XYZ file of C-alpha atoms in Angstrom:
617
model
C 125.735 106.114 120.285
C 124.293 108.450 117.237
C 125.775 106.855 113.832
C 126.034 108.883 110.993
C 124.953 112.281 109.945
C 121.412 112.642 110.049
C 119.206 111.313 106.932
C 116.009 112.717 105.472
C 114.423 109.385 105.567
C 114.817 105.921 107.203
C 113.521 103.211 105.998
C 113.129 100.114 108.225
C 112.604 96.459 106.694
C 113.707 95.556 103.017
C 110.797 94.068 101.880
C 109.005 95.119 98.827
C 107.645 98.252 100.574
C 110.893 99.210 101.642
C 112.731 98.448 98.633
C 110.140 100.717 96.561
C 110.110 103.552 99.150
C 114.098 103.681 99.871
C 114.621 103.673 95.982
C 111.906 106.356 95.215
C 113.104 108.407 98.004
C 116.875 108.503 96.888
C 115.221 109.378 93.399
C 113.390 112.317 94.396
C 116.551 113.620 96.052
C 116.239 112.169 99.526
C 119.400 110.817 101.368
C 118.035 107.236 102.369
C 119.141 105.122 104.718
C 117.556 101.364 104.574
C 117.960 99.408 107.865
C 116.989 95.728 107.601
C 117.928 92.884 109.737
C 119.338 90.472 106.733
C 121.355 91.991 104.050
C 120.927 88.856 101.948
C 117.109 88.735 102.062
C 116.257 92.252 100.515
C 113.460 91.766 98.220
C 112.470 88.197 99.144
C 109.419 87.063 97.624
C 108.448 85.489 100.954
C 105.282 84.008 99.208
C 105.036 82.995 95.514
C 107.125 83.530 92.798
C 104.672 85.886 90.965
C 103.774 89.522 90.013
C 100.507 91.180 89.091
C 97.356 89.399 88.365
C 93.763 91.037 88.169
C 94.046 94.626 89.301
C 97.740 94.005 90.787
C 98.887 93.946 87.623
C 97.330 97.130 87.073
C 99.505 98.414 90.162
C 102.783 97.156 89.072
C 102.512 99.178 85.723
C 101.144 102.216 87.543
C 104.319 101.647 90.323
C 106.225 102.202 86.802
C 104.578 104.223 84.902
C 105.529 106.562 88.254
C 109.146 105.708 87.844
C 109.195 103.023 90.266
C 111.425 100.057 90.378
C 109.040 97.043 90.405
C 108.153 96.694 86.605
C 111.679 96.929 85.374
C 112.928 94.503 88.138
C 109.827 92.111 87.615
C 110.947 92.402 83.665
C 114.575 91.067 84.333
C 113.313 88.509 86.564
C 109.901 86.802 84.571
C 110.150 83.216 83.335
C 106.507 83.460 82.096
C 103.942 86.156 80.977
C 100.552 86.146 80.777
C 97.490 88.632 79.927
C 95.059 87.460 82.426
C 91.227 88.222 81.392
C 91.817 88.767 77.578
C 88.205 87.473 77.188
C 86.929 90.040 79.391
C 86.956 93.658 78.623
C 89.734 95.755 78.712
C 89.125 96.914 82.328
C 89.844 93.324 83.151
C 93.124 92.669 81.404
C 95.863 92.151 83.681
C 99.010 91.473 83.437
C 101.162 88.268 85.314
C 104.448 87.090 85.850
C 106.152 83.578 87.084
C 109.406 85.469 88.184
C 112.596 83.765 88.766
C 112.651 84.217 93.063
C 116.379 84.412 93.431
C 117.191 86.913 90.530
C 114.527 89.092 91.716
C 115.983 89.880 95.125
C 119.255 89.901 93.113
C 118.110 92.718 90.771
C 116.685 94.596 93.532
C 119.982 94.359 95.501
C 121.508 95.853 92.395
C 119.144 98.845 92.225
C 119.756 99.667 95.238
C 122.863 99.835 95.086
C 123.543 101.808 92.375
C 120.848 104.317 93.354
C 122.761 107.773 94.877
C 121.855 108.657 98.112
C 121.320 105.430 98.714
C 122.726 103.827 101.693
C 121.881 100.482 104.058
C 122.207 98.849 107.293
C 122.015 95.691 108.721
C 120.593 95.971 112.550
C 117.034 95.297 113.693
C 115.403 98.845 114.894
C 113.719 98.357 118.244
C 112.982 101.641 118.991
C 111.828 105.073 117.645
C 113.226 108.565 118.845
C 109.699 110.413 119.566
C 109.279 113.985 121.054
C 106.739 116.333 121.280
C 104.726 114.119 118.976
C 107.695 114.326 116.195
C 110.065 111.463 114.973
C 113.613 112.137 114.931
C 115.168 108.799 114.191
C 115.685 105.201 115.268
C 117.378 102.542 118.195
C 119.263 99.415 116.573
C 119.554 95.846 118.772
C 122.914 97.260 118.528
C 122.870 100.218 120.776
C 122.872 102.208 117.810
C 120.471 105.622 117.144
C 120.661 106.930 113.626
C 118.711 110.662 113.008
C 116.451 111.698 110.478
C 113.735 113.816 109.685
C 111.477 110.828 108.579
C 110.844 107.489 109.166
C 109.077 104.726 107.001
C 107.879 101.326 108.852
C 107.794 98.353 106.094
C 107.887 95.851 108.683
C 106.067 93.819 107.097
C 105.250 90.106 108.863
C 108.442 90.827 111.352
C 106.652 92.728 113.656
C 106.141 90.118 117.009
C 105.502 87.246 114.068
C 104.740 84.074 115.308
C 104.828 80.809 112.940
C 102.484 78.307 113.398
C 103.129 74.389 111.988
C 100.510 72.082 113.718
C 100.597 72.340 117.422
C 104.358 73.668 117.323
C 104.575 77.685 117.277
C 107.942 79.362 117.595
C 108.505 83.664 117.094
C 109.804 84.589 113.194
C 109.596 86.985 110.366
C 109.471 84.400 108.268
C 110.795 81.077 108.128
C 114.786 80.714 109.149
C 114.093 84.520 110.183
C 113.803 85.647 114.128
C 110.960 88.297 114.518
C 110.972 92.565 115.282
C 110.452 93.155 119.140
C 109.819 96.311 120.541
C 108.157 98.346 118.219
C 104.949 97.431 118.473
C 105.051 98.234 122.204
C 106.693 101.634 121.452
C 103.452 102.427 119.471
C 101.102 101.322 121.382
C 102.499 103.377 124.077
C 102.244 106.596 122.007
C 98.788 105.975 121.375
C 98.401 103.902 118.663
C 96.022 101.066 118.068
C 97.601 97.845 116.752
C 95.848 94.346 115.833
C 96.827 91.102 115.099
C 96.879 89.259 111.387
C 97.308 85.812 109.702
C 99.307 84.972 106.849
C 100.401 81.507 105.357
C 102.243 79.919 102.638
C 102.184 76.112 101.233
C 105.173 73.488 100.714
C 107.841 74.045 98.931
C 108.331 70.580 96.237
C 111.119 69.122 95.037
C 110.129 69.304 91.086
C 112.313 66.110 90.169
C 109.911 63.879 92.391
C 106.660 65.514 90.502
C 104.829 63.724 87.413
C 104.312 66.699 85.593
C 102.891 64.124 82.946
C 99.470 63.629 84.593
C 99.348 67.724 84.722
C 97.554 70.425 82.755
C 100.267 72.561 80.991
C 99.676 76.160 81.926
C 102.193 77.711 79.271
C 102.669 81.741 78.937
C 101.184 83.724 76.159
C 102.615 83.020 72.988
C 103.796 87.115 72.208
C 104.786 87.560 75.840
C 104.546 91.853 76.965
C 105.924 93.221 80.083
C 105.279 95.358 82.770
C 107.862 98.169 82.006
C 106.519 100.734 79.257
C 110.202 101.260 78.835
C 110.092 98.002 77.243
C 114.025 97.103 78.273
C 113.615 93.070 78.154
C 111.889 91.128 76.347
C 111.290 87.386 77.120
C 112.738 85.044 74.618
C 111.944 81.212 76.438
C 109.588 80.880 79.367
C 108.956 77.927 81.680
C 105.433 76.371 82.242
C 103.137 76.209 85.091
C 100.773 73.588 85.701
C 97.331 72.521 87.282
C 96.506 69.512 89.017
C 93.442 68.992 92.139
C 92.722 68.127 94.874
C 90.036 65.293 95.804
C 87.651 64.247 98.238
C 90.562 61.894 99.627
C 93.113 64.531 100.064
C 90.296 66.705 101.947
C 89.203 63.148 104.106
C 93.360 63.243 104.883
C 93.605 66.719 105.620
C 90.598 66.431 108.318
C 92.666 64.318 109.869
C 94.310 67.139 111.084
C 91.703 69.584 111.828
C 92.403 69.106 115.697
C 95.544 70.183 115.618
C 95.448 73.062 113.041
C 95.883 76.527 114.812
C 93.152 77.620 112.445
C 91.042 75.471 114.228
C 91.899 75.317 117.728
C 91.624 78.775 119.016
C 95.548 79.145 118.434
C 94.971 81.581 115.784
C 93.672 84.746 117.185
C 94.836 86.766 113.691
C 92.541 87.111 110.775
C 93.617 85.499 107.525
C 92.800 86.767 104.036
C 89.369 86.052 102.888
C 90.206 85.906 99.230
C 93.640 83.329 99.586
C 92.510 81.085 102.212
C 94.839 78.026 103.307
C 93.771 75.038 101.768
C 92.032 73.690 105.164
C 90.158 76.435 105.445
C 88.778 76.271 101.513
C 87.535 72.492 102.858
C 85.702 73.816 106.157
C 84.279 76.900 104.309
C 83.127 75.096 100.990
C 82.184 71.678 102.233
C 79.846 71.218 99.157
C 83.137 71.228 96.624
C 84.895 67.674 96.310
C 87.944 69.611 94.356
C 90.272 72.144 94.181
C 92.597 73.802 91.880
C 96.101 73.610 92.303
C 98.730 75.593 90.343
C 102.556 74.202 90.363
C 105.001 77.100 89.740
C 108.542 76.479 88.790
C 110.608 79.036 91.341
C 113.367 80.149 88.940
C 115.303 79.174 85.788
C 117.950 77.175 87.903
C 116.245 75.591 90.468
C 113.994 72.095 90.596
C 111.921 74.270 93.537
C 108.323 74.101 93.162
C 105.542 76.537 95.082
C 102.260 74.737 95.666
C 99.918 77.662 94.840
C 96.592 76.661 96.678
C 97.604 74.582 99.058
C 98.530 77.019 101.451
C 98.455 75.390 105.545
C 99.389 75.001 108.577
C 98.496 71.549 109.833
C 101.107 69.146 111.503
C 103.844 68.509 109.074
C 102.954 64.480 108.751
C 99.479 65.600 107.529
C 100.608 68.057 104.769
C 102.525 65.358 103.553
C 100.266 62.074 103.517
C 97.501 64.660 101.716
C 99.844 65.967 99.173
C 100.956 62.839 98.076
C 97.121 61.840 97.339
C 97.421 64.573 94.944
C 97.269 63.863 91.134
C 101.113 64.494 90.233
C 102.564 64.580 93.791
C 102.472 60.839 94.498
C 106.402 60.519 95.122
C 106.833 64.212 96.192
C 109.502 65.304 98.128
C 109.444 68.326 100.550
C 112.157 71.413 99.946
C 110.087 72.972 103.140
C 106.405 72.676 104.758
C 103.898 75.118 104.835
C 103.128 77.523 108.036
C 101.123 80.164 108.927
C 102.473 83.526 110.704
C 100.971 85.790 112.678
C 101.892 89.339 112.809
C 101.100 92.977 114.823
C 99.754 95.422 112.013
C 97.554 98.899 112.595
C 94.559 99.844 111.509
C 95.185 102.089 108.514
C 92.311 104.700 109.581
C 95.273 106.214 111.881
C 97.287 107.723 108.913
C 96.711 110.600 106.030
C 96.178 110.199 102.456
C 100.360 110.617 102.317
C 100.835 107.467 104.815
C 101.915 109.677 107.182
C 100.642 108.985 110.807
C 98.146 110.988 112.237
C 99.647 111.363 115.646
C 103.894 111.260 115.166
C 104.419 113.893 113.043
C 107.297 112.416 110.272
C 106.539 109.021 110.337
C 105.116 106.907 107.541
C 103.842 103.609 107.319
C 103.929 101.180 104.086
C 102.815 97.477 103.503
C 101.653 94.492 105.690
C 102.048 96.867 108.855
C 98.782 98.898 107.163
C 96.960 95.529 106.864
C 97.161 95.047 103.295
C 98.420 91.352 101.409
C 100.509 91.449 98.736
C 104.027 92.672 97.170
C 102.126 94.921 94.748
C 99.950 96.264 97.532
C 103.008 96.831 99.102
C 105.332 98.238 96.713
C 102.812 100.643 95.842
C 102.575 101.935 99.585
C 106.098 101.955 99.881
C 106.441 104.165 96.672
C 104.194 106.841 97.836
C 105.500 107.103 101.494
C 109.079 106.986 100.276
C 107.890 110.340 97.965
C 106.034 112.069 100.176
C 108.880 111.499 103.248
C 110.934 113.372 100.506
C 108.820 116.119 99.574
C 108.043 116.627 103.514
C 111.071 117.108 104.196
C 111.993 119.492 101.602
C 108.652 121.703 102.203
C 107.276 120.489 99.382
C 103.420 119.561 98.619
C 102.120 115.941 99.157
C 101.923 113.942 96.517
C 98.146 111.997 96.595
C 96.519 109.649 93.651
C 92.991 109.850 93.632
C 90.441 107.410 92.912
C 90.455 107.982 89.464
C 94.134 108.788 88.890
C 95.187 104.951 90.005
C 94.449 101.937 91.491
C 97.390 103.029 93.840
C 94.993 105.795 95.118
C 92.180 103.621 95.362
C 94.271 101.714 97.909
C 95.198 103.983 99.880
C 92.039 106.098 100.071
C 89.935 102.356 101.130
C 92.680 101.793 103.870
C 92.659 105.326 105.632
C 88.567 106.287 104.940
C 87.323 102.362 105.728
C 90.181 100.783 107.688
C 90.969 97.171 106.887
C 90.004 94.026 109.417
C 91.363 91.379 107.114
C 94.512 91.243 105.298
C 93.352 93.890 101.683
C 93.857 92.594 98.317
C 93.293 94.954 95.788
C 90.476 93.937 92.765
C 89.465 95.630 89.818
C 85.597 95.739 91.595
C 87.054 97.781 94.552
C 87.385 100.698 91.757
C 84.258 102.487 90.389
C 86.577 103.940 87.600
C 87.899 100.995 86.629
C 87.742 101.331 82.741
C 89.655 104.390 83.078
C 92.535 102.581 85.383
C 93.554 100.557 82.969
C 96.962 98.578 82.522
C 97.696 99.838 79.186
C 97.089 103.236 79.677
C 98.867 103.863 83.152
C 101.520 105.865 81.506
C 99.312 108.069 79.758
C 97.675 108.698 83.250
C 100.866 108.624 85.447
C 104.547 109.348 84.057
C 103.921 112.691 83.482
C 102.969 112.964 87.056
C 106.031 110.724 88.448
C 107.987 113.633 86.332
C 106.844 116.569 87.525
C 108.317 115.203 90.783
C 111.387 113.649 89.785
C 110.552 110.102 89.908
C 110.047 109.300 86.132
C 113.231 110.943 84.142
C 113.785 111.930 80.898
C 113.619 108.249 79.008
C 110.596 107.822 80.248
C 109.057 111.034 79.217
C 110.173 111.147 75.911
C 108.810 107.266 75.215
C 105.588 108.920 76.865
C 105.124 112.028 74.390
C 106.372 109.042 71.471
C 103.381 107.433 71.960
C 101.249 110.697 72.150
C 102.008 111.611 69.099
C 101.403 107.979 67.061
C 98.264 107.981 69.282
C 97.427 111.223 67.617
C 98.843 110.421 63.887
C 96.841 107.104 64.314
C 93.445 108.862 65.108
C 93.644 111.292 62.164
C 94.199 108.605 60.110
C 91.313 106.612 61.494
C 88.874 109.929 61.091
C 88.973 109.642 57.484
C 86.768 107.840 54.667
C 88.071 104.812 53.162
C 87.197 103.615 49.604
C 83.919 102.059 49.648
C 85.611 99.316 47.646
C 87.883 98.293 50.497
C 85.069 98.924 52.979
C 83.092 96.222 51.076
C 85.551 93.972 50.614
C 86.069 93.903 54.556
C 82.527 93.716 55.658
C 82.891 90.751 52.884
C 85.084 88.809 55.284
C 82.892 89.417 57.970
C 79.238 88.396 56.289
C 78.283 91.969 56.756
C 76.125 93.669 54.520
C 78.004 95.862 52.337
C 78.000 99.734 52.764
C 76.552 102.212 50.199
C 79.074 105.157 50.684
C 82.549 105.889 51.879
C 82.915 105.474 56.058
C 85.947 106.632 58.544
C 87.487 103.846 59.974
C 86.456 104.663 63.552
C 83.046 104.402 62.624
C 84.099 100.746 61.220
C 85.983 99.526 63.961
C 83.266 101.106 66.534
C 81.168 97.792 65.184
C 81.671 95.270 67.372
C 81.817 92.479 64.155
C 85.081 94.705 63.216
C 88.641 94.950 64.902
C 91.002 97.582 63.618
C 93.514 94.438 62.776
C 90.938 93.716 59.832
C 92.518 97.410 58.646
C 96.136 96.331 58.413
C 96.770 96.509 54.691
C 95.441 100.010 54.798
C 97.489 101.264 57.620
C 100.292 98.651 58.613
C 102.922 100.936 56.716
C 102.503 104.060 58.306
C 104.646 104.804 61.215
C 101.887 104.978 64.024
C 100.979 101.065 63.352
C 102.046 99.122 66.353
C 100.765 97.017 68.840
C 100.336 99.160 71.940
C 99.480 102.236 69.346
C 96.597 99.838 67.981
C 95.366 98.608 71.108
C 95.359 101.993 72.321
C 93.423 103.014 69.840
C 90.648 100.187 69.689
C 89.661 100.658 73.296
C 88.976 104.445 72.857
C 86.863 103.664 69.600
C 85.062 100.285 71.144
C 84.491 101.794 74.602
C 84.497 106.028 73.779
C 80.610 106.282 74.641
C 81.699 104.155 78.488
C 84.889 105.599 79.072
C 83.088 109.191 78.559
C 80.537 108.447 80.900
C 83.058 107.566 83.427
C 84.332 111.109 83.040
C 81.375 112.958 83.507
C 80.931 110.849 86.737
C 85.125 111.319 87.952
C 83.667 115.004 87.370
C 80.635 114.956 89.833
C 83.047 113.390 92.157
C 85.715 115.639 92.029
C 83.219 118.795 93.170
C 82.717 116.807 96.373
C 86.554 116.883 96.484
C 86.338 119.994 95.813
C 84.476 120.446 99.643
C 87.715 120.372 101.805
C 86.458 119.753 106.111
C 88.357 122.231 107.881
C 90.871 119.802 109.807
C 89.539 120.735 113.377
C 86.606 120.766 112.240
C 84.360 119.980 115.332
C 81.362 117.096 114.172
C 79.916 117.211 117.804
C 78.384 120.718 117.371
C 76.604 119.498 113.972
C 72.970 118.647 116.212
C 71.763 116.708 112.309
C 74.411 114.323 112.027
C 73.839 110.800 113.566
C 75.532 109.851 116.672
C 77.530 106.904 114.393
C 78.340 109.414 112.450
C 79.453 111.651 113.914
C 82.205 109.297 116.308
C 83.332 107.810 112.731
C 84.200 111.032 111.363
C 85.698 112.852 114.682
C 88.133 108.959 114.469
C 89.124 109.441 110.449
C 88.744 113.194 110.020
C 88.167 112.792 106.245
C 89.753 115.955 104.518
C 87.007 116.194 101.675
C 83.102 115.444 101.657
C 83.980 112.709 99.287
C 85.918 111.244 101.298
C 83.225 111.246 104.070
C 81.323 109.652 101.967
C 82.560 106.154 101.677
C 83.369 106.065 105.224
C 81.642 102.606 106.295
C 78.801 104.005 108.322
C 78.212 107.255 106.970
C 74.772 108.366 105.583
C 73.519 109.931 102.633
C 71.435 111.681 105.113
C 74.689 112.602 107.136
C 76.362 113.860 104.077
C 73.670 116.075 103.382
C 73.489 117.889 106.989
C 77.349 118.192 106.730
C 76.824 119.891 103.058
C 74.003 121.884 104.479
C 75.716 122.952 107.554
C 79.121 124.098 105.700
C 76.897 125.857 103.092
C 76.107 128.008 105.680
């Protein structure tokens, strides 16, 4: 039975992929429909209560600097902020958030809701409506089939999951949630290449049987920010977080269960994430360390539930709770919920375009944990830009692709299709060699006028965008000119500098790294450019003009290899130079540019050069 008129673009899971790529769909004129199989779990944070951190902070202000949903929801929702990195340079600062976990699904629910062309379903799809290499819609548990011209998989850890505690294993999505069957079959079938991954989470605590007394107090910045350059909510009261560690006696206790842990055993056949391994993994990999950190993060304003951030597992229940207990603080600690690991079907990202588009069903997109990436930012991101491009498909319009050096979202996406992924893909600030232009506090100056030209940031957004132009620019004028020598002096005098001998523009001041632009206030603080972001803004461009100019002159050489499009049939057999490596890697990702051929793992310099050579002629 066909339900409903057809749609431009299902989306199928509400996770944060889908949320971000139903809502950005609807707002670029798309009629959406969202299928997921639990209306009252849209937008669970399945992991911990958090948002951002180094580099995914970066992508949650470039998701709204776009006109995304995450930053604003992630703004309603924070019970702490923090600048991560503030003693690092400014390529490093990222922003964090402790979010409150059941007011963020709620707030999500609510945008959704309210978004037009907006509509949802609750079924599980087991089935996709393929011909002639074209999607056409979806099959519901139901016996439904709903149409569309597009299709977005967000399936996230659904997707044949299987949960792991000990030597019990049962099928779910997640825990109290029965897995997705069928699709993963369906795929395969058409051609597709799927793999297997590994995910876990730790206990859940009962705060009111913690001694939070024998903690470290991890409190949020004293002037908390947020992610939102709208700047809607600011936080008023935040709750703590706080650190405690492990010993050699909780590791001696957690051995105990090394026989029975799935990691262990052969149980396991999915690969877990390198950079957040469970806590029994930490021991067997670093046997030398007799410690580790644990953070303690409240779950909400209105609950006593605790997340155990590092102490991810899945040994026998029994064993996560005798070692926990020999943890400073946890002594009497009661369990909400034990930790588990889940394994899940995902496929190889090196099977889809730069628009998340699949490379062999023509219409069909795929966004978050099914691409092999960890993360809600990682997902959110994904789900933004195949919820866009679905869109602009449909209506004929161009794709819409971030480049390396336009976002952090476009690194992402160009590692995952031109490298593939074999372990779950966190995003760092190393993974980008532009890095100091990416940054968080400049992602709207980079982005919103891009997310407008395509109907995804509106009119607010653009005119707080061309506000802060226009201070930017008042504030550099001001900056360019001399000061008296007499107040030049008298701030070198603060400073132990020696004193200058003629007038000097500010710019030139501040450039010294002795001198911040704060030490300026009483010269400036009354004109109406003077803010915080304003002054930030402009202190990174004076402290770091000569590096951040540098990085443009190298963005430049890259884009001229972008510049080399590969013909898309191109044929890499008849090339005689190119090795035999190379040329099976290319034929399988069929990079689009030369620069893109280049960071395919496996790819020569030399190979690069006969391909230049040969299309040269």
């Amino acid at each position: 039975m066909v339900l409903d008129e057809k749609y431009d673009v299902i989306v199928v899971g509400g996770g944060h992929a889908g949320c971000e790529a139903a809502y950005c769909a609807a707002k670029t004129g798309g009629r959406v429909l969202l299928i997921t199989m639990n209306m009252q779990t849209i937008a669970q944070m399945s992991c911990n209560p958090a948002m951002g951190g180094v580099a995914k902070g970066q992508i949650v202000r470039e998701i709204d600097a776009l006109g995304g949903g995450s930053g604003l929801i992630t703004d309603k929702s924070m019970i702490q902020f923090r600048m991560l990195n503030r003693s690092k340079g400014p390529a490093m600062w990222s922003p964090r958030v402790q979010s409150d976990r059941m007011q963020f699904a709620q707030y999500w629910r609510e945008l959704l809701e309210e978004t037009e062309g907006l509509y949802m379903f609750q079924d599980m799809v087991t089935g996709l409506n393929v011909s002639d290499g074209t999607i056409h819609g979806v099959k519901t548990a139901l016996g439904l089939e709903f149409e569309a011209s597009t299709v977005i998989l967000t399936s996230g850890t659904f997707m044949n999951g299987l949960i792991h505690v000990g030597d019990q294993n049962f099928g779910g999505g997640r825990a109290g949630e029965r897995a997705s069957k069928g699709i993963t079959e369906e795929l395969v079938d058409l051609g597709f290449e799927a793999g297997r991954m590994k995910t876990g989470t730790p206990p859940r605590i009962d705060g009111r049987t913690i001694d939070y007394k024998v903690m470290e107090e991890q409190p949020g910045d004293e002037d908390p920010g947020q992610f939102s350059f709208l700047g809607d909510y600011k936080l008023r009261k935040q709750r703590s977080c706080w650190i405690t560690h492990t010993s050699q006696e909780v590791h001696d206790t957690l051995k105990k269960g090394f026989d029975r842990s799935p990691l262990f055993n052969g149980t396991i056949a999915g690969t877990g994430p390198r950079y957040c391994p469970s806590i029994e993994d930490k021991i067997d990999r670093f046997v030398e360390k007799t410690s580790h950190q644990i953070f303690v993060e409240p779950e909400g304003w209105n609950t006593v539930e605790v997340y155990v951030n590092g102490f991810s597992t899945s040994l026998p229940v029994e064993i996560q709770y005798e070692a926990l207990h020999k943890v400073r603080g946890f002594e009497e600690a009661k369990f909400f919920r034990p930790g588990y690991a889940i394994e899940y079907d995902y496929f190889p990202p090196t099977q889809l375009k730069h628009t998340l588009e699949t490379k062999l069903i023509s219409g069909l997109y795929f966004a978050g944990q099914i691409n092999g990436t960890t993360g809600y930012e990682e997902a959110a991101c994904q789900g933004l830009m195949a919820g866009v491009n679905a869109v602009r498909a449909v209506k004929g319009h161009d794709p819409f692709i971030l480049g390396r050096d336009d976002a952090y979202i476009g690194v992402l996406i160009d590692d995952l299709i031109t490298k593939g992924t074999e372990e779950p893909y966190r995003m760092f600030t190393s993974r980008a060699e532009f890095r100091l232009l990416l940054r968080q506090d400049n992602a709207d100056l980079r982005l919103t006028a891009l997310g407008y030209a395509i109907g995804l940031a509106g009119d607010q957004r653009m005119d707080a965008l061309n506000a802060k132009m226009a201070l930017i620019a008042k504030g550099k004028d001001a900056l360019d000119k001399n000061l008296p020598l007499t107040v030049v002096n008298e701030v070198l005098g603060t400073k132990e500098q020696k004193p200058a001998k003629e007038k000097t523009k500010t710019s030139k001041l501040v450039a010294r790294p002795q001198l911040a632009l704060a030490d300026f206030e009483d010269q400036f603080s009354a004109e109406s450019w003077w803010n915080d972001e304003v002054v930030e803004q402009l202190e990174i461009d004076i402290k770091y003009g000569g590096y951040i100019e540098r990085e443009r002159e190298n963005v430049a050489k890259m884009k001229r290899l972008n510049d080399k499009a590969i013909p898309e049939n191109f044929d890499y057999y008849k090339v005689k130079g190119l090795s035999y490596e190379g040329r099976d890697k290319l034929d399988a990702i069929r990079p689009a540019t030369i620069a893109q051929a280049s960071r395919i793992s496996g790819i020569s310099q030399s190979d690069i050069h006969v391909l230049l050579v040969y299309m040269g002629r």
